[in-house]
Short mmCIF file of N, CA and C in Angstrom, two decimals:
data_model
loop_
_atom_site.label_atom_id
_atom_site.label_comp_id
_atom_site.label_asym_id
_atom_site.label_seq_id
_atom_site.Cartn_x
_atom_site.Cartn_y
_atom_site.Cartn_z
N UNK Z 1 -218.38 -147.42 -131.29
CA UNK Z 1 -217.04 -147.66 -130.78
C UNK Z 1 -216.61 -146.48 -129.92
N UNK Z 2 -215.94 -146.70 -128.99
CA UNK Z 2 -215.07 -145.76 -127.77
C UNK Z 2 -214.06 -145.40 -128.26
N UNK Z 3 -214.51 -144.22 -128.22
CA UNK Z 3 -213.41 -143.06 -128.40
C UNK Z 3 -212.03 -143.26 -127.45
N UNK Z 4 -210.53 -143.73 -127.98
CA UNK Z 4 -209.81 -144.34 -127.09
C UNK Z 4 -208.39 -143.32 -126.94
N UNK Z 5 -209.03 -142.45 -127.45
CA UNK Z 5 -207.87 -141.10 -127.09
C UNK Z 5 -207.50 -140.46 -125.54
N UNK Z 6 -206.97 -139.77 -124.80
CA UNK Z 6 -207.11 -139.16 -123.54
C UNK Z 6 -206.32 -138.10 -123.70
N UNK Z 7 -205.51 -137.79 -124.51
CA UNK Z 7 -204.15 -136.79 -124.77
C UNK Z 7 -203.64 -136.89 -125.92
N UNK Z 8 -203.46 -135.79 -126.14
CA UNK Z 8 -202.30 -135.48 -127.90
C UNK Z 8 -201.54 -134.85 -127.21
N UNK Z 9 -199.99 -135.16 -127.89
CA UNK Z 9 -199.02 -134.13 -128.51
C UNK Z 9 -198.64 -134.22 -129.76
N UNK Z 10 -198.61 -132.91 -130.32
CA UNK Z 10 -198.41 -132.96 -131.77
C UNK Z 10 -197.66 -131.99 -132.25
N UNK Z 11 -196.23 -132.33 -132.53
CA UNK Z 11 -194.97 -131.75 -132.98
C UNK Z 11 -194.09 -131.64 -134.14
N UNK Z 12 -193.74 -130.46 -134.14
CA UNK Z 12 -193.01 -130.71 -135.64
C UNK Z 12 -191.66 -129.81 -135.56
N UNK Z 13 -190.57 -129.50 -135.74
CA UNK Z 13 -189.75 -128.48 -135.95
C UNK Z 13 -189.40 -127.70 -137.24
N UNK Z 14 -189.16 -126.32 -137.24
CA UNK Z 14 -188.71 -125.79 -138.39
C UNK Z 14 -187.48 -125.42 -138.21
N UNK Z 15 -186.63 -125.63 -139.16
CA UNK Z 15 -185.48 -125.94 -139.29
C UNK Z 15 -185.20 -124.26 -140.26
N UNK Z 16 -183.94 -123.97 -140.10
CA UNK Z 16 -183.58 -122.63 -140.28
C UNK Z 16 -183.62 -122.61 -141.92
N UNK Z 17 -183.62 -123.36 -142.82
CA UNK Z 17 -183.77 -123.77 -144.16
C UNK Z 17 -185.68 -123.36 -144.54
N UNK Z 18 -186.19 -123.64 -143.29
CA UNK Z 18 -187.79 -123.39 -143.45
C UNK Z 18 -188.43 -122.42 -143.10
N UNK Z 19 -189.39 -122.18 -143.96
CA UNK Z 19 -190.18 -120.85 -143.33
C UNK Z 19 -190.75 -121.61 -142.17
N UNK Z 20 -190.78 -120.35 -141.42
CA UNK Z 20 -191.07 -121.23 -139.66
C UNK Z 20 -193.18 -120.82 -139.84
N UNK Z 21 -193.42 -119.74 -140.59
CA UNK Z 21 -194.60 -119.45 -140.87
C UNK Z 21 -195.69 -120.44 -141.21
N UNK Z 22 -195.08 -121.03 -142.77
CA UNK Z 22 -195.62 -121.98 -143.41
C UNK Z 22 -195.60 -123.69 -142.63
N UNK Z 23 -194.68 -123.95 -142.03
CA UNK Z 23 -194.79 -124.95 -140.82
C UNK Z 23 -195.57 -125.03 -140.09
N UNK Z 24 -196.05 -123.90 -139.36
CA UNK Z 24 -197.32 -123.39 -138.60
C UNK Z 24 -198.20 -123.46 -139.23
N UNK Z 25 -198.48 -123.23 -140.35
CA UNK Z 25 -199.58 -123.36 -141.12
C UNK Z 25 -199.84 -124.77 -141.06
N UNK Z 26 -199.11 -125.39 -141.82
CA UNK Z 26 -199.40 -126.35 -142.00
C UNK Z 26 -199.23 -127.73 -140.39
N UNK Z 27 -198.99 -126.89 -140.02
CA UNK Z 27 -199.72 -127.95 -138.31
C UNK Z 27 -201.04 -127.67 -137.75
N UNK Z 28 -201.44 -126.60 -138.04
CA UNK Z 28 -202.36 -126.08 -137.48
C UNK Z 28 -203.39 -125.95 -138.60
N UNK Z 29 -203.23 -126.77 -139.77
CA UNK Z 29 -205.01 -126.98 -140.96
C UNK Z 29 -204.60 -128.68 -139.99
N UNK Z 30 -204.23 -129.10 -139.36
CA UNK Z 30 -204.60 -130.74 -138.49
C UNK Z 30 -204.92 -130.22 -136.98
N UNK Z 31 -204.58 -129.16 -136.70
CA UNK Z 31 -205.10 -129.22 -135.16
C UNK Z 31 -206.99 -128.11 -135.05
N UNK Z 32 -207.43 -128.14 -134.20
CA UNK Z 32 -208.70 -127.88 -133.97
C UNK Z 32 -208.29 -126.34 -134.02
N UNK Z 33 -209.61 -125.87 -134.14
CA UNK Z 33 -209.62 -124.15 -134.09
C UNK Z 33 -209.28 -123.55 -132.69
N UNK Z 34 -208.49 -122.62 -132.22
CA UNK Z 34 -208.53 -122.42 -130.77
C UNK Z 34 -207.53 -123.46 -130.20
N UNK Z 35 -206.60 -124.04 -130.41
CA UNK Z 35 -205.67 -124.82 -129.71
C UNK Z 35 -204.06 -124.22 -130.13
N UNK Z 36 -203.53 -123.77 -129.09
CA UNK Z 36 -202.33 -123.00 -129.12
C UNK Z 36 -201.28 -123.79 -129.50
N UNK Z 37 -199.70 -123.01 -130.23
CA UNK Z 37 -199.21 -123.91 -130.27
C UNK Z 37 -197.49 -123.03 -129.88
N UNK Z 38 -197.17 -123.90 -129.25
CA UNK Z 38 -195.93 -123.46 -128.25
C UNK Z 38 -194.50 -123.46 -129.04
N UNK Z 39 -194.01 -122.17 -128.87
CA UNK Z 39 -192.59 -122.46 -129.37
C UNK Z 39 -191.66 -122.36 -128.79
N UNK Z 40 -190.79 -123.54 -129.05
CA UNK Z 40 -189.33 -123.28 -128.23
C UNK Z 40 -188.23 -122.97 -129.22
N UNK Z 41 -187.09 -122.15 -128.94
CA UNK Z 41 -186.14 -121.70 -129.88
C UNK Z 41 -185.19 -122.84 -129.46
N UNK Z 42 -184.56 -123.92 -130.47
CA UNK Z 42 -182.88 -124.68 -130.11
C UNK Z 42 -182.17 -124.14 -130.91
N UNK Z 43 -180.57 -125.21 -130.32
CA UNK Z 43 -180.14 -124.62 -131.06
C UNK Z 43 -179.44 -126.52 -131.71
N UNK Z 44 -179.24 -126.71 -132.94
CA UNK Z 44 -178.95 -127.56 -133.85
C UNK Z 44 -177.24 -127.79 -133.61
N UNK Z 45 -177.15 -129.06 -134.03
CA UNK Z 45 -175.70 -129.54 -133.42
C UNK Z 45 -174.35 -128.46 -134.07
N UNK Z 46 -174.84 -127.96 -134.93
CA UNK Z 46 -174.34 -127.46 -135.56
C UNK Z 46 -174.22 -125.75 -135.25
N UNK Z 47 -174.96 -125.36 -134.25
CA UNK Z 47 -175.67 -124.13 -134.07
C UNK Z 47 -176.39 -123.34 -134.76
N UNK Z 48 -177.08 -124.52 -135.89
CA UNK Z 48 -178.16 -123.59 -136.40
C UNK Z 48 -179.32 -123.90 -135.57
N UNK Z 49 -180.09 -122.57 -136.11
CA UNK Z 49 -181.22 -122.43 -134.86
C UNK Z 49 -182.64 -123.72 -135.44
N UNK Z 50 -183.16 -124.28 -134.80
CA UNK Z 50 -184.30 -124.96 -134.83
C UNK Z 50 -185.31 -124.32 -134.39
N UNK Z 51 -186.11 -124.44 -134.33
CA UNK Z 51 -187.59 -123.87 -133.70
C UNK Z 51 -188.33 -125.41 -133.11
N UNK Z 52 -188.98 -125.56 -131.96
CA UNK Z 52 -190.32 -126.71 -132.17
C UNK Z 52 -191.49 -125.96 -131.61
N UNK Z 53 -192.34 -126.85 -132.80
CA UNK Z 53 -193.52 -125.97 -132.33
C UNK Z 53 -194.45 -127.39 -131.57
N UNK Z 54 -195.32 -126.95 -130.82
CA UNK Z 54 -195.77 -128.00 -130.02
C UNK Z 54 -197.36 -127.82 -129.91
N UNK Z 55 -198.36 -128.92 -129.91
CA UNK Z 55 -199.65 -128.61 -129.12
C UNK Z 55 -199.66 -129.77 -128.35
N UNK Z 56 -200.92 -129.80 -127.42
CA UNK Z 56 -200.80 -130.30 -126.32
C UNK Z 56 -202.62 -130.05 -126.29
N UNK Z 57 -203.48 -131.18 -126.16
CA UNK Z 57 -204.71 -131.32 -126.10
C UNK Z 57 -204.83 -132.68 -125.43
N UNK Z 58 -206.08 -132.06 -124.51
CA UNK Z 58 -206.67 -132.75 -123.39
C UNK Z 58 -207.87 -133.03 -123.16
N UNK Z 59 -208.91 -131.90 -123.92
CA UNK Z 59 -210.39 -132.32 -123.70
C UNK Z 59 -211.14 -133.18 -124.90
N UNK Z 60 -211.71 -133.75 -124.25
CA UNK Z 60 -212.04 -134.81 -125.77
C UNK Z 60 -212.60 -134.30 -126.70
N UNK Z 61 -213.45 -133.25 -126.61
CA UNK Z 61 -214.01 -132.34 -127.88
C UNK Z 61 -212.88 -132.37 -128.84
N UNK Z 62 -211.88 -131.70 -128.05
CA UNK Z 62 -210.97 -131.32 -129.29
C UNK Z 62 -210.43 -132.47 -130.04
N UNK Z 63 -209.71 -133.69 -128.72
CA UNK Z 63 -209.00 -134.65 -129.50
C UNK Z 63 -210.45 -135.29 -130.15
N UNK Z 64 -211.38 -135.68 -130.28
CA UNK Z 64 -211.98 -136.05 -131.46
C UNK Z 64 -212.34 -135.26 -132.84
N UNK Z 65 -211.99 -133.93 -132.45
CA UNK Z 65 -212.25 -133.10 -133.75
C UNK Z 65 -210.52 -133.28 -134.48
N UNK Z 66 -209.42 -133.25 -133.39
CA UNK Z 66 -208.09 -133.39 -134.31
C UNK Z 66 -208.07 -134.80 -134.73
N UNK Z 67 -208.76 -135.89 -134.54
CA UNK Z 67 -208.60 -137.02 -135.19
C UNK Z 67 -209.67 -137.27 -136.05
N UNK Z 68 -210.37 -136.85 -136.55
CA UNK Z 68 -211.41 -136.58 -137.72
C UNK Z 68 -210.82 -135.37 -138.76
N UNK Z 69 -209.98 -134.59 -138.14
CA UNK Z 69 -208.89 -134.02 -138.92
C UNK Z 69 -207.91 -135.07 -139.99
N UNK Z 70 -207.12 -135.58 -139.19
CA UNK Z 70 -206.24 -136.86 -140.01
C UNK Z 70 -206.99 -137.46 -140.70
N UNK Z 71 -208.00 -138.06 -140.03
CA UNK Z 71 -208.29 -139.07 -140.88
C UNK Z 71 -209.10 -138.74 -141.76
N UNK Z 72 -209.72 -137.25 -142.21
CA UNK Z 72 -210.49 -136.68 -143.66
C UNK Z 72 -209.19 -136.26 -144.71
N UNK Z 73 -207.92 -136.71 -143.97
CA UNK Z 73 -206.79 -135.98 -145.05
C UNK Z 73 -206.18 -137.59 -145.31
N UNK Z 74 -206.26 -138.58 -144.99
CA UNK Z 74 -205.70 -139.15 -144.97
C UNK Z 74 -206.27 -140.54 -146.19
N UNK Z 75 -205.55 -140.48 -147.11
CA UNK Z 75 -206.26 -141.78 -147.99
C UNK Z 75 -206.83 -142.86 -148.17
N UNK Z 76 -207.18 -143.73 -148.48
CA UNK Z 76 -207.64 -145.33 -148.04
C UNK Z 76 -206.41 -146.02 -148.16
N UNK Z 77 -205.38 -145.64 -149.07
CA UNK Z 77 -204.05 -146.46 -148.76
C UNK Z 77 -203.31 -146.56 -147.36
N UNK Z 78 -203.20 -144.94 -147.08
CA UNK Z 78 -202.40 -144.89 -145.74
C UNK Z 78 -203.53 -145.26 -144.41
N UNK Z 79 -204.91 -145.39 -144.73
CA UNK Z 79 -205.64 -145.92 -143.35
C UNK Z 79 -205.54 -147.47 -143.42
N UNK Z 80 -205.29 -147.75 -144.32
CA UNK Z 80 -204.84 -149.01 -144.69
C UNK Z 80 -203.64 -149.64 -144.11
N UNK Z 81 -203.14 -149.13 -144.13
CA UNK Z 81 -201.24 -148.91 -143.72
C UNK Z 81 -201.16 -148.60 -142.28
N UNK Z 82 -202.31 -147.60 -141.74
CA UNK Z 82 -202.45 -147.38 -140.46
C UNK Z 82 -202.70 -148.57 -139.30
N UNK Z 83 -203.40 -149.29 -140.10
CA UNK Z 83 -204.05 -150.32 -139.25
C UNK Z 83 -203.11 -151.06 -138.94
N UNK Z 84 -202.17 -151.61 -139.96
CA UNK Z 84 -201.58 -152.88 -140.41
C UNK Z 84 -200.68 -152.22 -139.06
N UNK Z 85 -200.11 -150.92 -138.84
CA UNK Z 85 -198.62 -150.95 -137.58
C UNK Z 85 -199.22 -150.28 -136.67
N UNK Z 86 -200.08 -150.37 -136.33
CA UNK Z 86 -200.08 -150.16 -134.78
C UNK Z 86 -200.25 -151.00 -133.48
N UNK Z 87 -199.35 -151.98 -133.71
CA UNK Z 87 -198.59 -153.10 -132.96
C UNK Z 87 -197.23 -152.28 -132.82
N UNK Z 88 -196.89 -151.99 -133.69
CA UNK Z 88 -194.91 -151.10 -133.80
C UNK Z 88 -195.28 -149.62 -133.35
N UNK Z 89 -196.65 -148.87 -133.31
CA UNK Z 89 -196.52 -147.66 -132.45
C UNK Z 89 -196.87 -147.63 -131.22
N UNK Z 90 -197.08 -148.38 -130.62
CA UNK Z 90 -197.76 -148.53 -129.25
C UNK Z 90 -196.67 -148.98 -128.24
N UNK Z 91 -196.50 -148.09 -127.21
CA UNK Z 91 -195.23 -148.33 -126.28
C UNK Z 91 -195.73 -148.85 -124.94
N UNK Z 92 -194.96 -149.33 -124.13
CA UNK Z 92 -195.58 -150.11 -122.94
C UNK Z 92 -195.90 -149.20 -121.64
N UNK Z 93 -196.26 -147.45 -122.12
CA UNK Z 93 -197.01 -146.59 -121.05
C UNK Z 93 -198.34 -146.54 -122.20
N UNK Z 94 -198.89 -147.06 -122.96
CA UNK Z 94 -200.02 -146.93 -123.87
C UNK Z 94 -200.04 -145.58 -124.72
N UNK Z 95 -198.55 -144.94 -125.11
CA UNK Z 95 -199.22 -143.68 -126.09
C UNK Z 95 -198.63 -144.91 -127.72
N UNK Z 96 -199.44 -144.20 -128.28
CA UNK Z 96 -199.55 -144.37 -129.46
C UNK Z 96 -199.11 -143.33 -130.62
N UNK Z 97 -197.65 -143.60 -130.86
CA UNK Z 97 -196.76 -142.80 -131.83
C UNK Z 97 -197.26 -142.85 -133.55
N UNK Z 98 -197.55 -141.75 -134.11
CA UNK Z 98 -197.55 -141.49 -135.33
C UNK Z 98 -196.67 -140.56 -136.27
N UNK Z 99 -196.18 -140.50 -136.96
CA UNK Z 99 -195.48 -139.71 -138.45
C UNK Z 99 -196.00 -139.49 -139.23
N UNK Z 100 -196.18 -137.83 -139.74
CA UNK Z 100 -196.79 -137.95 -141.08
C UNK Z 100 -195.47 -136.75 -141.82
N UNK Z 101 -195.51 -137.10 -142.74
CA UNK Z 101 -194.05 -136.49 -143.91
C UNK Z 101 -194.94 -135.20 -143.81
N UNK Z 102 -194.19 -134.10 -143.22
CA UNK Z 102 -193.87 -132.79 -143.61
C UNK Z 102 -194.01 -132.15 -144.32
N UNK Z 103 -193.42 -132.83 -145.42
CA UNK Z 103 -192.87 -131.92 -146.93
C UNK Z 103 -194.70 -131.94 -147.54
N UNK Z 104 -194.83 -133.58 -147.62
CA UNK Z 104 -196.42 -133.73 -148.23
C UNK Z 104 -197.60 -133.09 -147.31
N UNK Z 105 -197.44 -133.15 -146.55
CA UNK Z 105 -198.81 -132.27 -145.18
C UNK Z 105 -198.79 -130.68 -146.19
N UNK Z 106 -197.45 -130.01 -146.27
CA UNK Z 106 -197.54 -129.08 -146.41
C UNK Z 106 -198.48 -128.75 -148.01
N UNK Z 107 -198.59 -130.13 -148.68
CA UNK Z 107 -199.34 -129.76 -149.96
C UNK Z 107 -200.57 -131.05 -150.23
N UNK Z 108 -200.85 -130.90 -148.90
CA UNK Z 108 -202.28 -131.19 -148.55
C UNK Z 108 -202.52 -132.42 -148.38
N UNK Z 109 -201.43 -133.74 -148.35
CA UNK Z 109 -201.33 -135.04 -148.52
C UNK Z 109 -200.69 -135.48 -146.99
N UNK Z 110 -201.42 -136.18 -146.54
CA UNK Z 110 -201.31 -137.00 -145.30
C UNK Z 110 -200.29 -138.33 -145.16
N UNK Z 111 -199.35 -138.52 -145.63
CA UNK Z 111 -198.40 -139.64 -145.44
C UNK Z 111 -198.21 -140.19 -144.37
N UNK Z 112 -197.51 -141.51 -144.17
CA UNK Z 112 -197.79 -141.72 -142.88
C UNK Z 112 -196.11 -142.33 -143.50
N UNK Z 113 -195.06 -141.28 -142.33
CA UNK Z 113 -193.75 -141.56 -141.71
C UNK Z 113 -192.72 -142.81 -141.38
N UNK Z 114 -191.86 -143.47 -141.59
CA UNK Z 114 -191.04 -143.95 -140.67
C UNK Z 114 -190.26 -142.95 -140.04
N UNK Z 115 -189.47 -142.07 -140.63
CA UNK Z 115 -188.29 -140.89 -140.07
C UNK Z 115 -188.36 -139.85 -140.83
N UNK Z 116 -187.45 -139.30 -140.78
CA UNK Z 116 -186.87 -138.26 -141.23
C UNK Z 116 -187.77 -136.82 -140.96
N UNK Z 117 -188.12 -135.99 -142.41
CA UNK Z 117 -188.74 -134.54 -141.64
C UNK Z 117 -190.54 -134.91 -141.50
N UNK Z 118 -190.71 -134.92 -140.00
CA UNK Z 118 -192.19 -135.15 -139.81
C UNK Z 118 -192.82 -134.40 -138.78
N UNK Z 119 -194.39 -134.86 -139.28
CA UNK Z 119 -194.89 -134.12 -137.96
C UNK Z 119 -194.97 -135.02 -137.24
N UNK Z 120 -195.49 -135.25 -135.61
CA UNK Z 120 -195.00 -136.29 -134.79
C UNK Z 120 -196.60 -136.06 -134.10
N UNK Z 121 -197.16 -136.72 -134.20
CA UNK Z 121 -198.45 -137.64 -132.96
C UNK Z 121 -197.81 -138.20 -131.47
N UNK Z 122 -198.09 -137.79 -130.72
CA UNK Z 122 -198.16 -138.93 -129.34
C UNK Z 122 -199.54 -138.59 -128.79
N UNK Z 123 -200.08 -139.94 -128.74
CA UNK Z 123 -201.62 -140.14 -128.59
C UNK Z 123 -201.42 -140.81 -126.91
N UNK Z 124 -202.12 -140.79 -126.21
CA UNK Z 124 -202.65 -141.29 -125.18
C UNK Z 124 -203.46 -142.57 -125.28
N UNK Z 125 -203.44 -143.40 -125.03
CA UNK Z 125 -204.50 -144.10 -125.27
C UNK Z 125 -205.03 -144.67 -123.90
N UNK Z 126 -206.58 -144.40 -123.74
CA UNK Z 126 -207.11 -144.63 -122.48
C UNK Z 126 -207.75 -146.37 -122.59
N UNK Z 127 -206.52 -147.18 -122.01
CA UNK Z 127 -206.81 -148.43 -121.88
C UNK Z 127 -206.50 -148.69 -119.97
N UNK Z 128 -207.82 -149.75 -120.11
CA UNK Z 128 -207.89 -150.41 -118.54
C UNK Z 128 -207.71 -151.72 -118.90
N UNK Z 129 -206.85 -152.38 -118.12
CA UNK Z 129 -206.01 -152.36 -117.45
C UNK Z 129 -204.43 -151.34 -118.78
N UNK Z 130 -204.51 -150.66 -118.11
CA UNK Z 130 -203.15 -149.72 -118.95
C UNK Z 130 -201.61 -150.33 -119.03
N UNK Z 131 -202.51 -151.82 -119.75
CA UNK Z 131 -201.34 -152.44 -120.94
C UNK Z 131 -201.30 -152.36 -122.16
N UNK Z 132 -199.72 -152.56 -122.54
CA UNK Z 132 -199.85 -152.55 -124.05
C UNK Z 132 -200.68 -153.71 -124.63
N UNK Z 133 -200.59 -154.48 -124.51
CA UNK Z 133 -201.59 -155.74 -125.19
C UNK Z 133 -203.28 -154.79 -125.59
N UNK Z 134 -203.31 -154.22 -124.23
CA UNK Z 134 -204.72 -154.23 -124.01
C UNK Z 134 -204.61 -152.55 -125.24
N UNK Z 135 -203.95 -151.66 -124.96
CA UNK Z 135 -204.10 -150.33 -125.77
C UNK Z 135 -204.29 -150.52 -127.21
N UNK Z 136 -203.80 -151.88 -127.80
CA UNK Z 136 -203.09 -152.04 -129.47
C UNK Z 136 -204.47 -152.82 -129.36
N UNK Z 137 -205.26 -153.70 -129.10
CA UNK Z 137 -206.76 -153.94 -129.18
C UNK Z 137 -207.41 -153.18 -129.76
N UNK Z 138 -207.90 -152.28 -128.72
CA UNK Z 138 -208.45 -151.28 -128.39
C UNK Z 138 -208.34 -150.69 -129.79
N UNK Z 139 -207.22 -149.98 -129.91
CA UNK Z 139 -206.69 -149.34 -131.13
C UNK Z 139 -206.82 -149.73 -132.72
N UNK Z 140 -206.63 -151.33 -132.72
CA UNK Z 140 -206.73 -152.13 -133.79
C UNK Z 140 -208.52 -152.35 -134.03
N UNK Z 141 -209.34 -152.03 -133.28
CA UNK Z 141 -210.46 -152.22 -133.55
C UNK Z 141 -211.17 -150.80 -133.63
N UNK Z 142 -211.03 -149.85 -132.90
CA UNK Z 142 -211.03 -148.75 -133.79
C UNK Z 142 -210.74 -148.24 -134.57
N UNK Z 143 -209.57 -148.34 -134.96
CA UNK Z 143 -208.88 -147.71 -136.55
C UNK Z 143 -209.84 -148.98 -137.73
N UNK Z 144 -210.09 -150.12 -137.21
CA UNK Z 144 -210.68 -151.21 -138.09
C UNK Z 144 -212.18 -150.26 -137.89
N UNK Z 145 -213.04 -149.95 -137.34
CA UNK Z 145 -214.24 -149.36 -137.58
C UNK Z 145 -214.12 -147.52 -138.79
N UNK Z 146 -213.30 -147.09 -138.21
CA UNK Z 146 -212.67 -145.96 -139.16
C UNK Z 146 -212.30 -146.40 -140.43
N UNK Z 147 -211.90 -147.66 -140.74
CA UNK Z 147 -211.53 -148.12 -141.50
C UNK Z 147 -212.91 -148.12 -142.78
N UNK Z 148 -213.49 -149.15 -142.03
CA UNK Z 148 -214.66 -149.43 -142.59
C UNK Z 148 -215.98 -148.46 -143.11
N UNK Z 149 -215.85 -147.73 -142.57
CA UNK Z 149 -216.44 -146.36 -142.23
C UNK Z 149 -216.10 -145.49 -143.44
N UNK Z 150 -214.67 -145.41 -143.43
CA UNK Z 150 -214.34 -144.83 -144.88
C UNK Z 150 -214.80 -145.35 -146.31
N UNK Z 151 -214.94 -146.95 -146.24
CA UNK Z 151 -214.83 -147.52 -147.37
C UNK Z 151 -216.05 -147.47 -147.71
N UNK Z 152 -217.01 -147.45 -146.80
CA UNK Z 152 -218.26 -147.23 -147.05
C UNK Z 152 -218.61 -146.12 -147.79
N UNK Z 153 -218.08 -144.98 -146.95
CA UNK Z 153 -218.46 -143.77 -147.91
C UNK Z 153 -217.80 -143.44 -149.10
N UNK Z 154 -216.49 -144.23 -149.28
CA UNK Z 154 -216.27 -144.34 -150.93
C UNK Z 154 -217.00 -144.91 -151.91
N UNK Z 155 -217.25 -146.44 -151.33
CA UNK Z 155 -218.39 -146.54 -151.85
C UNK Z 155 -219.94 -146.31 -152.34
N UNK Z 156 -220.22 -145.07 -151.54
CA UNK Z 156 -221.64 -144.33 -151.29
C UNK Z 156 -221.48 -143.91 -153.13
N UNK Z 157 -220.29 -143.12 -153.71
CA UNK Z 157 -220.11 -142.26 -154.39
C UNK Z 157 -219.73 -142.82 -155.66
#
């Protein structure tokens, strides 16, 4: 199967309540070795200060090593769960939006988001003709080979 990535962004903010340290940490055991990650200082409606921290990957080495990242942290429930919505993350320029809960990343558990405190995926997805119909395919049959792929090697054991 084709690798159907072309671009990551992968974001999270620390919020003045958070160690801005341990946030970093924990974005960066999901991003590749050697991939920087950018900070901007805000400021919160309130004027407390926010932080976002940001990466931004482009060569496919990496985005296939950060998505073999997720998906070795990520359970058979939530790849399960993965499959089933990515019809609802896929927007009509073809990136492909993900969430994973924050709080759990930070203690080693991969959740997969509707809102609130998360880390944030925007995937690229390299579909021709670069429609949505055509990206959520694409997508639905790779995450279905990943899928399978996993269950196998649960089963190996």
């Amino acid at each position: 199967m084709e690798f159907p990535f072309r671009s990551a962004a992968v974001s999270t903010f620390a919020h003045a309540t958070e160690n801005e340290r341990r946030v970093l940490s924990v974005l960066k055991t999901l991003l590749p070795e050697g991939v920087g990650v950018r900070r901007l200082k805000l400021e919160g409606h309130h004027g407390n200060p926010i932080v976002n921290l940001e990466a931004k990957i482009e060569q496919r080495k990496l985005l296939r090593e950060l998505w073999q990242r997720v998906m070795a942290k990520l359970r058979m429930g939530e790849l399960k769960k993965l499959s089933k919505i990515v019809p609802e993350r896929v927007d009509g320029d073809c990136f492909f939006y993900l969430r994973f809960d924050k709080q759990l990343a930070h203690l080693g558990k991969l959740v997969l988001a509707d809102s609130g405190d998360a880390i944030h995926f925007k995937l690229k997805v390299a579909a021709y003709p670069a429609r949505r119909e055509v990206a959520v395919k694409l997508l639905e049959k790779f995450i279905g080979a990943d899928r399978n792929e996993a269950e196998a090697q649960v089963h190996r054991f």
